Short mmCIF file of C-alpha atoms in Angstrom, two decimals:
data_model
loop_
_atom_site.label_atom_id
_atom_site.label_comp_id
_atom_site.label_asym_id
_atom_site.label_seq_id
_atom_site.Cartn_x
_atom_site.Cartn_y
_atom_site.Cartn_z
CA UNK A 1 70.65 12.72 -14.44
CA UNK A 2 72.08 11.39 -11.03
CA UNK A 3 69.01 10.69 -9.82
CA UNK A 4 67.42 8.90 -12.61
CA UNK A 5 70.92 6.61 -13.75
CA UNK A 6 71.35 6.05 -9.50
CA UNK A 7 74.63 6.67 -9.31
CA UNK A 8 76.62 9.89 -7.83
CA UNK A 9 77.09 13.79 -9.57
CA UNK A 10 80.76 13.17 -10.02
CA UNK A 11 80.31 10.15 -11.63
CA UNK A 12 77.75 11.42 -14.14
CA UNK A 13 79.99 14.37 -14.83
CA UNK A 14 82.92 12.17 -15.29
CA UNK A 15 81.29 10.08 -17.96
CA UNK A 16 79.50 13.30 -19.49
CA UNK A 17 82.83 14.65 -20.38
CA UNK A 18 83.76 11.04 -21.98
CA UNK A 19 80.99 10.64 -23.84
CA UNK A 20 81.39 14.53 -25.28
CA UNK A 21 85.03 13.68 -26.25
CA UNK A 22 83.25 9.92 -28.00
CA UNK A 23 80.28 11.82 -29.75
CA UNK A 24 82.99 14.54 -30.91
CA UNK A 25 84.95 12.12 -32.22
CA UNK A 26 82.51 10.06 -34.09
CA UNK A 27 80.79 13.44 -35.92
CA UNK A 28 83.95 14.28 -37.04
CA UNK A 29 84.93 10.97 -38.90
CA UNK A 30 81.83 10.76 -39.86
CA UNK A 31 82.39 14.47 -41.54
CA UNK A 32 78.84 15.80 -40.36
CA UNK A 33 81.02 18.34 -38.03
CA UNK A 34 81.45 22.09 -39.84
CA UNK A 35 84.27 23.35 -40.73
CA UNK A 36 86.60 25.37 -37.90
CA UNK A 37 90.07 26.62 -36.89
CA UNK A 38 89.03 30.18 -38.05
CA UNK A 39 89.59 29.39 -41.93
CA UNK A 40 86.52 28.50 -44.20
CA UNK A 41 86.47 27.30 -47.84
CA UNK A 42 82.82 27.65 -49.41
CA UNK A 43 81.67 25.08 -51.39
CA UNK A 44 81.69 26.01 -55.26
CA UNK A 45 78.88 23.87 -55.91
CA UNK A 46 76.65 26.18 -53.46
CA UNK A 47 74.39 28.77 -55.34
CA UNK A 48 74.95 30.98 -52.44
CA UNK A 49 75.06 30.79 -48.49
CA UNK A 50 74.14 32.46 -46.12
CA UNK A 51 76.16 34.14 -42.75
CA UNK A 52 74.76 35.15 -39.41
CA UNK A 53 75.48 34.93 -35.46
CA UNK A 54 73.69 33.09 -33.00
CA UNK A 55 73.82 33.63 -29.07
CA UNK A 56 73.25 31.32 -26.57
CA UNK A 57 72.22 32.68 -22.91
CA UNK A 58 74.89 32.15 -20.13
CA UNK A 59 74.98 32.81 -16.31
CA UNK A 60 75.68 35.71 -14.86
CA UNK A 61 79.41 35.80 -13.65
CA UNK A 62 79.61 37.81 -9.88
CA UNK A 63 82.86 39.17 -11.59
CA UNK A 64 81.55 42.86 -12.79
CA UNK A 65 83.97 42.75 -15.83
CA UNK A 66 82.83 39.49 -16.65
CA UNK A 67 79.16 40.67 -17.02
CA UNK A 68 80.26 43.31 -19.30
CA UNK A 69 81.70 41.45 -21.63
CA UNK A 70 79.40 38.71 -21.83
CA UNK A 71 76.57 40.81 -21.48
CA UNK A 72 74.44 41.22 -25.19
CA UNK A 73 73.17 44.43 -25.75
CA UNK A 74 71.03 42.70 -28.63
CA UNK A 75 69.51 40.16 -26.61
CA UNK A 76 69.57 42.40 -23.27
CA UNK A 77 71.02 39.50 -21.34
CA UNK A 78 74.75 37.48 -21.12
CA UNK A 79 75.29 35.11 -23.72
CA UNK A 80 78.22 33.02 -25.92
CA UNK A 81 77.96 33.82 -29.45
CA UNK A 82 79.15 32.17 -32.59
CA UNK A 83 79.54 32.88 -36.28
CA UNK A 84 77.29 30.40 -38.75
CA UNK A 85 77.21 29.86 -42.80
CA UNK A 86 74.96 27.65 -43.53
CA UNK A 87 72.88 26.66 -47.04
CA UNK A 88 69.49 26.89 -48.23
CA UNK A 89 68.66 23.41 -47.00
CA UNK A 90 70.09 24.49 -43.05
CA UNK A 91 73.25 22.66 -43.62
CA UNK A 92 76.14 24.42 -41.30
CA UNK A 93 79.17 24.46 -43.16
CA UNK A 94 81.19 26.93 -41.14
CA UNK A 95 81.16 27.19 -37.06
CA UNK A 96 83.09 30.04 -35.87
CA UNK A 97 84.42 30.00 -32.47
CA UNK A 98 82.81 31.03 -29.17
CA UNK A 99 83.06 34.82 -27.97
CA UNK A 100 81.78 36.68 -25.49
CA UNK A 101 78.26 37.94 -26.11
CA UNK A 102 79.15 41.50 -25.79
CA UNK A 103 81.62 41.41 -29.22
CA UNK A 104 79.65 42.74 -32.52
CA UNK A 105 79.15 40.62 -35.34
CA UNK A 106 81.17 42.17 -37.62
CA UNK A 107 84.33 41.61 -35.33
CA UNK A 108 83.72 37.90 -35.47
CA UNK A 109 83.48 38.33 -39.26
CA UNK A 110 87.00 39.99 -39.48
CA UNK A 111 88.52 37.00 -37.23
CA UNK A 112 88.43 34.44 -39.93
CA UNK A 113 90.08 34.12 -43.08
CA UNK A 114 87.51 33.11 -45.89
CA UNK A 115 89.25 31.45 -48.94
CA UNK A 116 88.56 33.57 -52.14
CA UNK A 117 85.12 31.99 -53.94
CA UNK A 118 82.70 32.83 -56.42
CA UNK A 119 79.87 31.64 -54.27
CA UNK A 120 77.35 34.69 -52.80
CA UNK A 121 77.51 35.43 -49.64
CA UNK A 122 74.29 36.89 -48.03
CA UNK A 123 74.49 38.51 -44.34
CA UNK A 124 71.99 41.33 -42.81
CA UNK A 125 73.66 44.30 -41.62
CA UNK A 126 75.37 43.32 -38.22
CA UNK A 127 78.13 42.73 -40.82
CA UNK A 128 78.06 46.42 -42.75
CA UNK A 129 81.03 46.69 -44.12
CA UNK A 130 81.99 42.95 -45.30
CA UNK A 131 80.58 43.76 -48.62
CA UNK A 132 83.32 46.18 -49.26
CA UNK A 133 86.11 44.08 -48.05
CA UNK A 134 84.51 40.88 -50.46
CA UNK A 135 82.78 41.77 -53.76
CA UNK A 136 80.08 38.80 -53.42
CA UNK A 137 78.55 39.78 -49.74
CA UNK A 138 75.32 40.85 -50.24
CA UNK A 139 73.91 43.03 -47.52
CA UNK A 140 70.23 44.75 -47.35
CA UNK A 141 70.14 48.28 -48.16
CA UNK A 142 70.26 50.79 -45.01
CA UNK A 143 67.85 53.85 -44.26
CA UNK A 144 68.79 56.93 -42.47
CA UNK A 145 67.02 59.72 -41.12
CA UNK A 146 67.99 61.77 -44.27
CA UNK A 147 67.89 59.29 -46.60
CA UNK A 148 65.07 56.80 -46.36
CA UNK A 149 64.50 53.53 -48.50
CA UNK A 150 62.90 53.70 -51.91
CA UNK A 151 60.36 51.36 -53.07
CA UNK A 152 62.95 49.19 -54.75
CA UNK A 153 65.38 49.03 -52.11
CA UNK A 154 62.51 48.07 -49.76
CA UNK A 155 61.72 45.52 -52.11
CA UNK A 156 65.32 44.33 -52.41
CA UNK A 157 65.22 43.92 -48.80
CA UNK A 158 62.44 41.94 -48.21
CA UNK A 159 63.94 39.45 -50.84
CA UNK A 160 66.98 39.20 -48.84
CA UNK A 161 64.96 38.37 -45.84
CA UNK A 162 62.86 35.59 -47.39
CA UNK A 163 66.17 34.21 -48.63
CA UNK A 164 68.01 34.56 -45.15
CA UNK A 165 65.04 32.91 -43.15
CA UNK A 166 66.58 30.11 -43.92
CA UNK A 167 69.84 30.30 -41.49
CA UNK A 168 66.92 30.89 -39.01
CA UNK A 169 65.89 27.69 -39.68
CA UNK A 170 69.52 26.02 -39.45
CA UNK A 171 69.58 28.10 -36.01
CA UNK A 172 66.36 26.25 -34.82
CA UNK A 173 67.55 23.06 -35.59
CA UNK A 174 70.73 23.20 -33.72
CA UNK A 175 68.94 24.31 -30.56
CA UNK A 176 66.50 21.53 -30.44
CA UNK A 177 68.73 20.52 -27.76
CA UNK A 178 68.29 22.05 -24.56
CA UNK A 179 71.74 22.34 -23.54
CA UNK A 180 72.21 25.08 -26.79
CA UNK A 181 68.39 26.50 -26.33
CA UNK A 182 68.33 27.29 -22.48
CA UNK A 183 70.62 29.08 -20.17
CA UNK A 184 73.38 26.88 -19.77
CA UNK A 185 75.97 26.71 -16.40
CA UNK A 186 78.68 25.48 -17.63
CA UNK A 187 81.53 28.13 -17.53
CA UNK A 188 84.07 26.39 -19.10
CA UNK A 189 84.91 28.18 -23.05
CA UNK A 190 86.20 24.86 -24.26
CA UNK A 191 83.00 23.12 -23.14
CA UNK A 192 80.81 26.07 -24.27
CA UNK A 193 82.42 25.75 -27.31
CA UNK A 194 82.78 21.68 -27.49
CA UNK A 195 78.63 21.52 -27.21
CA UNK A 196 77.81 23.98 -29.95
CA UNK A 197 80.24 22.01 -32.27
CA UNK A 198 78.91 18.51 -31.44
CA UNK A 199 75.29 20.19 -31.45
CA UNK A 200 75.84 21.44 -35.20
CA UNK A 201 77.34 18.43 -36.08
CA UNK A 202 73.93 16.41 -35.07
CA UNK A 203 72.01 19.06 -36.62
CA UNK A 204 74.09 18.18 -40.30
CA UNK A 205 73.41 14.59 -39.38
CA UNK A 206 69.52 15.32 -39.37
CA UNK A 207 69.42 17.02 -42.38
CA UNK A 208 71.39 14.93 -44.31
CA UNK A 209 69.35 12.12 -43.43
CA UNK A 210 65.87 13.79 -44.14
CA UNK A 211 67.59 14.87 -47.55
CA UNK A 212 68.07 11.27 -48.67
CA UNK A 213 64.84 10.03 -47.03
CA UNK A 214 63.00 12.66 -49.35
CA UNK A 215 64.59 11.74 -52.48
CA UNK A 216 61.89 10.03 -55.27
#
């Protein structure tokens, strides 16, 4: 970006973090930014909404306990996680914060504080266990060695799946910028964790917009 604007890496830097802090800013009055600060109230109006964890790849610290606990086993690689409702149109209501890539989901589940709703709550099962501490999570059904799926439960699951592609799709959206999709260097949490927000926020901005532009 030095290169191309012709003036020096500090200075670029300089105005990057500006220009984070302006963008942040402007999301947020414009209320496109998802909700935070490890409390989430689910919109009544929702038929249901969906929960899952995305991970986005780090560097490698040269600190060995570093590497451990950003290292994924999931993704077999270090990465920055963070926990994601969204709807069925790929709107991101909820944006948990950034952890360490080698935390399970389920542990980012317990660390927020989810205002009592009626609204469903579908998850796969990196969150087993949520449906017994909340009577509307709906989780897919698990096999065992013993105790294999029937048809019906198989059934069940693929249903879920179908329904959950859609965070997928909220997930692909937000990482049509490169700084979320590829390895990033940065190894600052609050940046890490600034970029995803402001990313997500531009992501509700896009689908809001295509929403209206597709009403008759």
């Amino acid at each position: 970006m030095a290169e191309y604007s012709g003036i020096c890496q500090s200075k670029v830097s300089e105005w990057i973090k500006y220009l984070l802090v302006v963008l942040h800013e402007t999301l947020d009055r414009l209320n496109f930014l998802a909700q935070r600060q490890g409390s989430f109230t689910i919109d009544e109006n929702l038929d249901y909404i969906l929960c899952d964890v995305t991970e986005r790849q780090v560097s490698r610290s040269t600190d060995y306990e570093l590497q451990k606990e950003f290292y994924s086993g999931k993704k077999k690689t270090h990465t920055v996680k963070n926990l994601v409702f969204s709807d069925s149109n790929t709107y991101i209501h909820y944006l948990g914060e950034t952890y360490e890539g080698s935390l399970h989901d389920k542990t980012l589940w317990d660390e927020i504080s989810l205002k009592p709703s009626p609204v469903t709550i579908i998850a796969d099962l990196g969150f087993l266990g949520a449906h017994k501490e909340n009577e509307n999570v709906i989780l897919p059904y698990k096999s065992s060695k013993h105790h294999p799926l029937t048809t019906l439960q198989k059934q069940i699951n693929k249903a879920i799946a179908q329904v959950r592609v859609r965070v997928e799709h909220a997930f692909a959206g937000v990482k049509r910028l490169r700084v979320v999709k590829e390895k990033i260097r940065l190894r600052t949490s609050q940046i890490l964790d600034r970029i995803m927000d402001i990313a997500v926020g531009l992501h509700n901005l896009r689908v809001t917009f295509r929403t209206i532009n597709n009403k008759p």
